[in-house]
Amino acid sequence: MSAAVPEGGAAATGSTVVLRPIEAPDRIGIPESADLEAYADLARRIQLETIGTDEFSWSAAELAVLGGNPYLERHRFGIFDDGRLVAATAAWWEREDDDGAPMITMVGVDPAHRRRGLGGRVLDAVEAAARDAGRKSTILISEHRTDDGAGERLHAPQGGASLPAGAPSVRFARSRGYDLGQLLVASVLPVGGAGPRFRRLAEQAARTDGYRLELWRDRTPAEHLDAFAAARSQMVAEAPSGAVDFPDEHWDAARILDEEARALEAGRSHLTVAAVAADGEVAGFTILTLAPGKRAAYQDDTLVLGPHRGHGLGLRMKLANLVALADAAPERTDVYTWNADENGPMLAINRELGFRPHSIQATWQRG
């Protein structure tokens, strides 16, 4: 979903307003999938309104396939006014975490139905589900334009970015007792026709220092599965997290294979570049996601493990993946990436490549 919004006042009279879970059947186009299809459409429209693009939205078909992930518990609740979905929330948490790690959630309300208390109602529902499951705290995510208002600013504990204190989603999160823990800068890089430039830069950045770059599409080679899983398990621990207690993610070969199979079934493709050390350890990796029906690609997780930093691996991996993208999907026009505002080294790499700020994702925590 997209940004949380403020609510207040009573629900309109003369209509039937129903709060219920939104189920995710394993396919769409059937009566049982109507709620999920309405959810995907509402999320897309709110994201377009909030940050000016729906390039990050998920189709109902993708949600149906990916919703069966055995490693993540997912919940969605919606409010239906005379049968039309007008507010919704989506939440998820790691199933195998026995320490009650946080639930992560997003809330959205149709613009025509705001200030009726609907956002608070769906958030109440999903927070109750999290408590029943033993979750000890909640992480709330909201999205913002970079020029989202003037006046008093609210700063995260780390980094220089800020949000307008009077923004509706900011007031909503704070009214619910959430503290701003981190700001992520979403940046965009035009890539149409830039393949030759990326190839030239990749050649200039190449080194002979004991690391080799391995590229694969969609399926991780068997010889790298265990090392890649070990590296992905370090993503939460080693990436900047501000003041947010992000839950650990436990990866093994089986989880990687499951994720890859679901992505392909949903029509998503991945380009992965890994930096492999002489002993076979995956020293770093970066992943590009190509979602169906989109013009852009997403730069998902990028990590260089601590002992392997200082060799320019972040830039080298990103350049190699941009070259691979130009070869594999020249029709993609842009690449979007998300980085912690306090992650100076990675933001510097992005600026060197030509990324420019697009929007901000705020992470709030309570509990």
mmCIF file of C-alpha atoms in Angstrom:
data_model
loop_
_atom_site.group_PDB
_atom_site.id
_atom_site.type_symbol
_atom_site.label_atom_id
_atom_site.label_comp_id
_atom_site.label_asym_id
_atom_site.label_seq_id
_atom_site.Cartn_x
_atom_site.Cartn_y
_atom_site.Cartn_z
ATOM 1 C CA MET A 1 0.000 0.000 0.000
ATOM 2 C CA SER A 2 1.014 3.593 0.309
ATOM 3 C CA ALA A 3 1.094 6.420 2.790
ATOM 4 C CA ALA A 4 -0.941 6.286 5.964
ATOM 5 C CA VAL A 5 -3.524 9.074 6.152
ATOM 6 C CA PRO A 6 -5.240 10.973 8.978
ATOM 7 C CA GLU A 7 -8.720 10.077 10.025
ATOM 8 C CA GLY A 8 -11.319 11.772 12.154
ATOM 9 C CA GLY A 9 -15.043 12.182 12.492
ATOM 10 C CA ALA A 10 -17.822 9.678 12.089
ATOM 11 C CA ALA A 11 -18.560 7.404 9.179
ATOM 12 C CA ALA A 12 -21.126 8.614 6.715
ATOM 13 C CA THR A 13 -24.711 7.552 7.355
ATOM 14 C CA GLY A 14 -26.923 5.715 4.933
ATOM 15 C CA SER A 15 -24.269 3.247 3.803
ATOM 16 C CA THR A 16 -23.107 -0.199 4.841
ATOM 17 C CA VAL A 17 -19.483 -0.117 6.029
ATOM 18 C CA VAL A 18 -17.882 -3.501 6.637
ATOM 19 C CA LEU A 19 -14.399 -4.349 7.916
ATOM 20 C CA ARG A 20 -13.144 -7.808 6.909
ATOM 21 C CA PRO A 21 -9.971 -9.714 6.050
ATOM 22 C CA ILE A 22 -8.873 -9.684 2.408
ATOM 23 C CA GLU A 23 -8.085 -13.229 1.418
ATOM 24 C CA ALA A 24 -5.545 -14.155 -1.244
ATOM 25 C CA PRO A 25 -6.639 -17.113 -3.390
ATOM 26 C CA ASP A 26 -4.005 -18.796 -5.506
ATOM 27 C CA ARG A 27 -5.395 -17.334 -8.746
ATOM 28 C CA ILE A 28 -7.465 -14.391 -9.915
ATOM 29 C CA GLY A 29 -10.476 -13.986 -12.168
ATOM 30 C CA ILE A 30 -12.722 -15.997 -9.851
ATOM 31 C CA PRO A 31 -15.355 -14.693 -7.396
ATOM 32 C CA GLU A 32 -13.047 -15.403 -4.456
ATOM 33 C CA SER A 33 -10.369 -13.088 -5.861
ATOM 34 C CA ALA A 34 -12.555 -9.972 -6.148
ATOM 35 C CA ASP A 35 -11.354 -8.497 -2.848
ATOM 36 C CA LEU A 36 -7.685 -9.008 -3.708
ATOM 37 C CA GLU A 37 -8.200 -7.448 -7.134
ATOM 38 C CA ALA A 38 -9.885 -4.452 -5.495
ATOM 39 C CA TYR A 39 -6.986 -4.199 -3.057
ATOM 40 C CA ALA A 40 -4.381 -4.167 -5.850
ATOM 41 C CA ASP A 41 -6.302 -1.457 -7.692
ATOM 42 C CA LEU A 42 -6.686 0.709 -4.574
ATOM 43 C CA ALA A 43 -2.973 0.359 -3.743
ATOM 44 C CA ARG A 44 -2.010 1.337 -7.278
ATOM 45 C CA ARG A 45 -4.253 4.428 -7.296
ATOM 46 C CA ILE A 46 -3.042 5.632 -3.895
ATOM 47 C CA GLN A 47 0.597 5.184 -4.850
ATOM 48 C CA LEU A 48 0.051 7.146 -8.052
ATOM 49 C CA GLU A 49 -1.551 9.958 -6.046
ATOM 50 C CA THR A 50 1.069 9.899 -3.293
ATOM 51 C CA ILE A 51 4.376 9.777 -5.181
ATOM 52 C CA GLY A 52 3.362 10.373 -8.788
ATOM 53 C CA THR A 53 3.975 6.876 -10.172
ATOM 54 C CA ASP A 54 2.450 3.423 -9.959
ATOM 55 C CA GLU A 55 5.630 1.737 -11.149
ATOM 56 C CA PHE A 56 6.098 0.141 -7.704
ATOM 57 C CA SER A 57 2.603 -1.340 -7.475
ATOM 58 C CA TRP A 58 1.833 -5.071 -7.549
ATOM 59 C CA SER A 59 -0.830 -6.665 -9.691
ATOM 60 C CA ALA A 60 -3.430 -8.937 -8.128
ATOM 61 C CA ALA A 61 -1.949 -11.853 -10.083
ATOM 62 C CA GLU A 62 1.474 -11.231 -8.530
ATOM 63 C CA LEU A 63 -0.021 -10.909 -5.050
ATOM 64 C CA ALA A 64 -1.920 -14.165 -5.449
ATOM 65 C CA VAL A 65 1.252 -16.092 -6.299
ATOM 66 C CA LEU A 66 3.587 -14.411 -3.857
ATOM 67 C CA GLY A 67 1.053 -14.434 -1.022
ATOM 68 C CA GLY A 68 1.657 -18.124 -0.388
ATOM 69 C CA ASN A 69 5.232 -17.556 0.767
ATOM 70 C CA PRO A 70 5.798 -20.138 3.548
ATOM 71 C CA TYR A 71 8.429 -17.960 5.206
ATOM 72 C CA LEU A 72 6.256 -14.871 5.711
ATOM 73 C CA GLU A 73 2.955 -14.523 7.540
ATOM 74 C CA ARG A 74 0.721 -12.052 5.681
ATOM 75 C CA HIS A 75 -2.509 -10.334 6.653
ATOM 76 C CA ARG A 76 -4.708 -7.851 4.795
ATOM 77 C CA PHE A 77 -7.799 -6.084 6.064
ATOM 78 C CA GLY A 78 -10.152 -3.871 4.131
ATOM 79 C CA ILE A 79 -13.137 -1.617 4.766
ATOM 80 C CA PHE A 80 -15.898 -1.918 2.187
ATOM 81 C CA ASP A 81 -18.484 0.838 1.821
ATOM 82 C CA ASP A 82 -21.541 -0.537 0.009
ATOM 83 C CA GLY A 83 -19.288 -3.253 -1.391
ATOM 84 C CA ARG A 84 -16.509 -0.928 -2.610
ATOM 85 C CA LEU A 85 -13.078 -1.160 -1.018
ATOM 86 C CA VAL A 86 -12.250 2.254 0.470
ATOM 87 C CA ALA A 87 -9.473 1.525 2.990
ATOM 88 C CA ALA A 88 -6.981 -1.289 3.438
ATOM 89 C CA THR A 89 -3.866 -2.404 5.211
ATOM 90 C CA ALA A 90 -1.281 -5.060 4.419
ATOM 91 C CA ALA A 91 1.075 -6.560 6.986
ATOM 92 C CA TRP A 92 3.707 -9.271 7.143
ATOM 93 C CA TRP A 93 6.287 -10.768 9.478
ATOM 94 C CA GLU A 94 8.872 -13.536 9.530
ATOM 95 C CA ARG A 95 7.222 -16.815 10.485
ATOM 96 C CA GLU A 96 10.318 -18.527 11.840
ATOM 97 C CA ASP A 97 11.279 -15.736 14.225
ATOM 98 C CA ASP A 98 10.586 -17.003 17.742
ATOM 99 C CA ASP A 99 11.455 -13.699 19.424
ATOM 100 C CA GLY A 100 8.285 -11.860 18.425
ATOM 101 C CA ALA A 101 9.992 -9.728 15.793
ATOM 102 C CA PRO A 102 8.067 -6.692 14.514
ATOM 103 C CA MET A 103 5.174 -6.742 12.126
ATOM 104 C CA ILE A 104 5.588 -4.458 9.092
ATOM 105 C CA THR A 105 2.492 -2.731 7.746
ATOM 106 C CA MET A 106 1.214 -0.079 5.326
ATOM 107 C CA VAL A 107 -2.167 1.686 5.314
ATOM 108 C CA GLY A 108 -4.094 3.392 2.539
ATOM 109 C CA VAL A 109 -7.469 5.126 2.269
ATOM 110 C CA ASP A 110 -9.316 6.169 -0.881
ATOM 111 C CA PRO A 111 -9.101 9.991 -1.202
ATOM 112 C CA ALA A 112 -12.888 10.360 -1.312
ATOM 113 C CA HIS A 113 -13.284 8.539 2.022
ATOM 114 C CA ARG A 114 -10.651 10.168 4.209
ATOM 115 C CA ARG A 115 -11.245 11.825 7.583
ATOM 116 C CA ARG A 116 -13.802 9.174 8.559
ATOM 117 C CA GLY A 117 -11.587 7.129 10.901
ATOM 118 C CA LEU A 118 -11.136 4.340 8.355
ATOM 119 C CA GLY A 119 -7.328 4.279 8.399
ATOM 120 C CA GLY A 120 -7.361 3.904 12.162
ATOM 121 C CA ARG A 121 -9.867 1.052 11.954
ATOM 122 C CA VAL A 122 -7.867 -1.070 9.527
ATOM 123 C CA LEU A 123 -4.684 -0.376 11.484
ATOM 124 C CA ASP A 124 -6.443 -1.472 14.696
ATOM 125 C CA ALA A 125 -7.394 -4.728 13.002
ATOM 126 C CA VAL A 126 -3.934 -5.628 11.800
ATOM 127 C CA GLU A 127 -2.275 -4.546 15.057
ATOM 128 C CA ALA A 128 -4.644 -6.875 16.917
ATOM 129 C CA ALA A 129 -3.687 -9.739 14.597
ATOM 130 C CA ALA A 130 -0.023 -9.024 15.276
ATOM 131 C CA ARG A 131 -0.532 -9.002 19.047
ATOM 132 C CA ASP A 132 -2.409 -12.290 18.872
ATOM 133 C CA ALA A 133 0.578 -13.748 17.002
ATOM 134 C CA GLY A 134 3.011 -12.545 19.672
ATOM 135 C CA ARG A 135 4.502 -9.651 17.708
ATOM 136 C CA LYS A 136 6.042 -7.227 20.179
ATOM 137 C CA SER A 137 6.144 -4.108 18.038
ATOM 138 C CA THR A 138 4.937 -2.699 14.744
ATOM 139 C CA ILE A 139 6.758 -1.010 11.880
ATOM 140 C CA LEU A 140 4.620 1.360 9.794
ATOM 141 C CA ILE A 141 5.735 2.489 6.333
ATOM 142 C CA SER A 142 4.605 5.640 4.512
ATOM 143 C CA GLU A 143 5.630 7.217 1.204
ATOM 144 C CA HIS A 144 6.214 10.888 0.400
ATOM 145 C CA ARG A 145 7.230 13.184 -2.415
ATOM 146 C CA THR A 146 10.589 14.861 -1.952
ATOM 147 C CA ASP A 147 8.859 18.265 -2.108
ATOM 148 C CA ASP A 148 6.044 17.215 0.234
ATOM 149 C CA GLY A 149 5.168 20.543 1.875
ATOM 150 C CA ALA A 150 6.924 23.325 3.781
ATOM 151 C CA GLY A 151 7.008 24.527 7.379
ATOM 152 C CA GLU A 152 8.242 22.592 10.401
ATOM 153 C CA ARG A 153 10.324 19.544 9.496
ATOM 154 C CA LEU A 154 10.624 16.180 11.198
ATOM 155 C CA HIS A 155 14.047 14.526 11.048
ATOM 156 C CA ALA A 156 14.973 10.885 11.459
ATOM 157 C CA PRO A 157 17.594 10.007 14.108
ATOM 158 C CA GLN A 158 20.228 9.637 11.366
ATOM 159 C CA GLY A 159 20.772 11.257 7.978
ATOM 160 C CA GLY A 160 19.870 14.670 6.627
ATOM 161 C CA ALA A 161 16.483 14.051 4.979
ATOM 162 C CA SER A 162 13.267 15.196 6.626
ATOM 163 C CA LEU A 163 9.487 15.202 6.347
ATOM 164 C CA PRO A 164 7.018 18.054 6.799
ATOM 165 C CA ALA A 165 5.615 17.692 10.303
ATOM 166 C CA GLY A 166 2.174 18.705 9.072
ATOM 167 C CA ALA A 167 1.906 16.090 6.317
ATOM 168 C CA PRO A 168 -1.237 13.937 6.771
ATOM 169 C CA SER A 169 0.633 10.643 6.981
ATOM 170 C CA VAL A 170 3.114 12.121 9.465
ATOM 171 C CA ARG A 171 0.323 13.355 11.728
ATOM 172 C CA PHE A 172 -1.426 10.001 11.471
ATOM 173 C CA ALA A 173 1.654 7.969 12.419
ATOM 174 C CA ARG A 174 2.499 10.225 15.359
ATOM 175 C CA SER A 175 -1.099 10.247 16.598
ATOM 176 C CA ARG A 176 -0.927 6.447 16.748
ATOM 177 C CA GLY A 177 2.218 6.552 18.901
ATOM 178 C CA TYR A 178 4.759 5.755 16.184
ATOM 179 C CA ASP A 179 8.246 7.296 16.210
ATOM 180 C CA LEU A 180 10.137 8.109 13.018
ATOM 181 C CA GLY A 181 13.049 5.678 12.869
ATOM 182 C CA GLN A 182 14.518 5.962 9.370
ATOM 183 C CA LEU A 183 14.088 7.634 5.998
ATOM 184 C CA LEU A 184 14.888 5.862 2.750
ATOM 185 C CA VAL A 185 15.646 7.879 -0.352
ATOM 186 C CA ALA A 186 14.071 6.442 -3.488
ATOM 187 C CA SER A 187 16.138 7.416 -6.535
ATOM 188 C CA VAL A 188 15.648 6.927 -10.262
ATOM 189 C CA LEU A 189 18.162 6.393 -13.059
ATOM 190 C CA PRO A 190 17.157 6.706 -16.748
ATOM 191 C CA VAL A 191 18.705 3.707 -18.526
ATOM 192 C CA GLY A 192 17.175 3.788 -22.008
ATOM 193 C CA GLY A 193 20.021 3.557 -24.510
ATOM 194 C CA ALA A 194 22.671 3.841 -21.773
ATOM 195 C CA GLY A 195 24.090 0.330 -22.178
ATOM 196 C CA PRO A 196 27.306 1.472 -23.923
ATOM 197 C CA ARG A 197 27.977 4.008 -21.179
ATOM 198 C CA PHE A 198 27.531 1.417 -18.422
ATOM 199 C CA ARG A 199 29.749 -1.044 -20.288
ATOM 200 C CA ARG A 200 32.504 1.575 -20.598
ATOM 201 C CA LEU A 201 32.254 2.473 -16.910
ATOM 202 C CA ALA A 202 32.296 -1.211 -15.934
ATOM 203 C CA GLU A 203 35.522 -1.707 -17.880
ATOM 204 C CA GLN A 204 37.071 1.310 -16.169
ATOM 205 C CA ALA A 205 36.051 0.034 -12.716
ATOM 206 C CA ALA A 206 37.346 -3.516 -13.261
ATOM 207 C CA ARG A 207 40.121 -4.730 -10.981
ATOM 208 C CA THR A 208 42.226 -7.840 -10.522
ATOM 209 C CA ASP A 209 42.032 -8.123 -6.747
ATOM 210 C CA GLY A 210 40.872 -11.670 -6.129
ATOM 211 C CA TYR A 211 37.156 -11.063 -6.569
ATOM 212 C CA ARG A 212 35.229 -12.236 -9.595
ATOM 213 C CA LEU A 213 31.746 -11.141 -10.594
ATOM 214 C CA GLU A 214 29.167 -13.842 -11.278
ATOM 215 C CA LEU A 215 25.894 -13.016 -13.060
ATOM 216 C CA TRP A 216 22.757 -15.113 -13.199
ATOM 217 C CA ARG A 217 19.150 -14.595 -14.248
ATOM 218 C CA ASP A 218 16.229 -15.991 -12.224
ATOM 219 C CA ARG A 219 17.929 -19.165 -10.947
ATOM 220 C CA THR A 220 20.914 -19.167 -8.599
ATOM 221 C CA PRO A 221 23.549 -21.670 -9.778
ATOM 222 C CA ALA A 222 23.727 -24.666 -7.458
ATOM 223 C CA GLU A 223 27.384 -24.015 -6.631
ATOM 224 C CA HIS A 224 26.498 -20.578 -5.201
ATOM 225 C CA LEU A 225 23.246 -21.392 -3.366
ATOM 226 C CA ASP A 226 24.632 -21.863 0.132
ATOM 227 C CA ALA A 227 27.070 -18.947 -0.050
ATOM 228 C CA PHE A 228 24.389 -16.679 -1.518
ATOM 229 C CA ALA A 229 21.953 -17.660 1.240
ATOM 230 C CA ALA A 230 24.592 -16.884 3.878
ATOM 231 C CA ALA A 231 25.145 -13.436 2.358
ATOM 232 C CA ARG A 232 21.419 -12.661 2.147
ATOM 233 C CA SER A 233 20.989 -13.587 5.804
ATOM 234 C CA GLN A 234 23.377 -10.738 6.638
ATOM 235 C CA MET A 235 21.367 -8.073 4.806
ATOM 236 C CA VAL A 236 19.360 -6.877 7.812
ATOM 237 C CA ALA A 237 22.305 -7.109 10.220
ATOM 238 C CA GLU A 238 24.756 -5.168 8.036
ATOM 239 C CA ALA A 239 22.577 -2.643 6.211
ATOM 240 C CA PRO A 240 21.945 0.708 7.951
ATOM 241 C CA SER A 241 18.694 0.561 9.930
ATOM 242 C CA GLY A 242 18.528 3.903 11.737
ATOM 243 C CA ALA A 243 16.530 3.532 14.944
ATOM 244 C CA VAL A 244 14.325 0.744 13.566
ATOM 245 C CA ASP A 245 14.413 -2.800 14.925
ATOM 246 C CA PHE A 246 14.050 -4.620 11.616
ATOM 247 C CA PRO A 247 13.449 -8.364 11.960
ATOM 248 C CA ASP A 248 16.236 -10.732 11.001
ATOM 249 C CA GLU A 249 15.737 -12.763 7.839
ATOM 250 C CA HIS A 250 16.904 -16.358 7.887
ATOM 251 C CA TRP A 251 17.902 -17.570 4.423
ATOM 252 C CA ASP A 252 18.973 -20.993 3.256
ATOM 253 C CA ALA A 253 19.076 -22.686 -0.128
ATOM 254 C CA ALA A 254 15.473 -23.873 0.186
ATOM 255 C CA ARG A 255 14.173 -20.354 0.803
ATOM 256 C CA ILE A 256 16.059 -18.967 -2.186
ATOM 257 C CA LEU A 257 14.679 -21.698 -4.443
ATOM 258 C CA ASP A 258 11.156 -21.058 -3.175
ATOM 259 C CA GLU A 259 11.451 -17.316 -3.789
ATOM 260 C CA GLU A 260 12.801 -17.836 -7.290
ATOM 261 C CA ALA A 261 10.033 -20.274 -8.224
ATOM 262 C CA ARG A 262 7.303 -17.929 -6.976
ATOM 263 C CA ALA A 263 8.799 -14.957 -8.775
ATOM 264 C CA LEU A 264 8.858 -16.808 -12.083
ATOM 265 C CA GLU A 265 5.288 -18.007 -11.603
ATOM 266 C CA ALA A 266 4.258 -14.387 -10.973
ATOM 267 C CA GLY A 267 6.010 -13.228 -14.153
ATOM 268 C CA ARG A 268 8.878 -11.530 -12.310
ATOM 269 C CA SER A 269 12.465 -11.880 -13.452
ATOM 270 C CA HIS A 270 15.635 -11.215 -11.479
ATOM 271 C CA LEU A 271 19.158 -10.287 -12.550
ATOM 272 C CA THR A 272 21.696 -10.969 -9.833
ATOM 273 C CA VAL A 273 25.375 -10.077 -9.707
ATOM 274 C CA ALA A 274 27.493 -11.520 -6.905
ATOM 275 C CA ALA A 275 31.074 -10.716 -6.010
ATOM 276 C CA VAL A 276 32.726 -14.042 -5.198
ATOM 277 C CA ALA A 277 35.943 -14.222 -3.195
ATOM 278 C CA ALA A 278 38.764 -16.636 -3.950
ATOM 279 C CA ASP A 279 37.476 -19.089 -1.325
ATOM 280 C CA GLY A 280 33.976 -19.143 -2.856
ATOM 281 C CA GLU A 281 32.366 -16.843 -0.286
ATOM 282 C CA VAL A 282 29.797 -14.423 -1.670
ATOM 283 C CA ALA A 283 31.346 -11.128 -0.615
ATOM 284 C CA GLY A 284 28.496 -8.998 -1.939
ATOM 285 C CA PHE A 285 25.500 -9.035 -4.222
ATOM 286 C CA THR A 286 22.968 -6.823 -5.961
ATOM 287 C CA ILE A 287 19.588 -7.791 -7.410
ATOM 288 C CA LEU A 288 17.534 -6.150 -10.145
ATOM 289 C CA THR A 289 13.845 -7.078 -10.330
ATOM 290 C CA LEU A 290 11.849 -6.866 -13.561
ATOM 291 C CA ALA A 291 8.142 -6.874 -12.763
ATOM 292 C CA PRO A 292 5.627 -7.697 -15.513
ATOM 293 C CA GLY A 293 3.902 -4.809 -17.243
ATOM 294 C CA LYS A 294 6.283 -2.153 -15.927
ATOM 295 C CA ARG A 295 8.628 0.197 -17.759
ATOM 296 C CA ALA A 296 11.167 0.294 -14.941
ATOM 297 C CA ALA A 297 13.344 -2.187 -13.068
ATOM 298 C CA TYR A 298 13.893 -2.161 -9.302
ATOM 299 C CA GLN A 299 17.316 -2.226 -7.669
ATOM 300 C CA ASP A 300 16.499 -4.410 -4.703
ATOM 301 C CA ASP A 301 18.959 -5.581 -2.062
ATOM 302 C CA THR A 302 22.569 -4.509 -2.528
ATOM 303 C CA LEU A 303 25.130 -5.471 0.088
ATOM 304 C CA VAL A 304 28.889 -5.716 0.441
ATOM 305 C CA LEU A 305 29.746 -7.698 3.557
ATOM 306 C CA GLY A 306 31.888 -5.876 6.087
ATOM 307 C CA PRO A 307 35.180 -7.774 5.642
ATOM 308 C CA HIS A 308 35.080 -7.153 1.893
ATOM 309 C CA ARG A 309 34.471 -3.421 1.792
ATOM 310 C CA GLY A 310 36.992 -0.988 0.369
ATOM 311 C CA HIS A 311 37.425 -2.770 -2.972
ATOM 312 C CA GLY A 312 34.833 -0.857 -4.969
ATOM 313 C CA LEU A 313 32.598 -3.922 -5.138
ATOM 314 C CA GLY A 314 29.352 -1.981 -4.761
ATOM 315 C CA LEU A 315 30.007 0.122 -7.865
ATOM 316 C CA ARG A 316 31.403 -2.801 -9.841
ATOM 317 C CA MET A 317 28.393 -5.029 -9.094
ATOM 318 C CA LYS A 318 25.858 -2.336 -9.911
ATOM 319 C CA LEU A 319 27.571 -1.506 -13.198
ATOM 320 C CA ALA A 320 27.709 -5.165 -14.175
ATOM 321 C CA ASN A 321 23.988 -5.520 -13.481
ATOM 322 C CA LEU A 322 23.140 -2.376 -15.465
ATOM 323 C CA VAL A 323 25.056 -3.817 -18.419
ATOM 324 C CA ALA A 324 23.133 -7.079 -17.995
ATOM 325 C CA LEU A 325 19.845 -5.159 -17.888
ATOM 326 C CA ALA A 326 20.668 -3.327 -21.118
ATOM 327 C CA ASP A 327 21.382 -6.661 -22.796
ATOM 328 C CA ALA A 328 18.444 -8.604 -21.346
ATOM 329 C CA ALA A 329 15.691 -5.969 -21.277
ATOM 330 C CA PRO A 330 16.558 -2.899 -23.372
ATOM 331 C CA GLU A 331 12.894 -1.839 -23.249
ATOM 332 C CA ARG A 332 13.204 -0.915 -19.558
ATOM 333 C CA THR A 333 13.496 2.856 -19.341
ATOM 334 C CA ASP A 334 14.429 3.478 -15.693
ATOM 335 C CA VAL A 335 15.863 1.844 -12.595
ATOM 336 C CA TYR A 336 14.582 2.723 -9.124
ATOM 337 C CA THR A 337 16.553 2.108 -5.961
ATOM 338 C CA TRP A 338 15.957 2.664 -2.229
ATOM 339 C CA ASN A 339 18.746 3.541 0.210
ATOM 340 C CA ALA A 340 18.919 4.583 3.825
ATOM 341 C CA ASP A 341 19.456 8.332 3.996
ATOM 342 C CA GLU A 342 22.407 7.751 6.331
ATOM 343 C CA ASN A 343 24.089 5.318 3.919
ATOM 344 C CA GLY A 344 26.528 7.827 2.476
ATOM 345 C CA PRO A 345 28.772 5.372 0.572
ATOM 346 C CA MET A 346 25.894 3.749 -1.342
ATOM 347 C CA LEU A 347 24.235 7.091 -2.068
ATOM 348 C CA ALA A 348 27.558 8.352 -3.413
ATOM 349 C CA ILE A 349 27.738 5.345 -5.764
ATOM 350 C CA ASN A 350 24.208 6.096 -6.947
ATOM 351 C CA ARG A 351 25.052 9.743 -7.643
ATOM 352 C CA GLU A 352 28.134 8.662 -9.591
ATOM 353 C CA LEU A 353 25.935 6.417 -11.727
ATOM 354 C CA GLY A 354 23.444 9.211 -12.350
ATOM 355 C CA PHE A 355 20.608 8.397 -9.942
ATOM 356 C CA ARG A 356 18.499 11.366 -8.832
ATOM 357 C CA PRO A 357 16.121 11.576 -5.815
ATOM 358 C CA HIS A 358 12.532 10.654 -6.627
ATOM 359 C CA SER A 359 10.632 10.197 -3.347
ATOM 360 C CA ILE A 360 11.067 9.266 0.312
ATOM 361 C CA GLN A 361 9.925 6.203 2.217
ATOM 362 C CA ALA A 362 9.482 6.730 5.947
ATOM 363 C CA THR A 363 9.776 3.931 8.487
ATOM 364 C CA TRP A 364 8.016 4.334 11.818
ATOM 365 C CA GLN A 365 8.115 2.036 14.835
ATOM 366 C CA ARG A 366 6.008 1.552 17.938
ATOM 367 C CA GLY A 367 6.243 -0.927 20.744
#
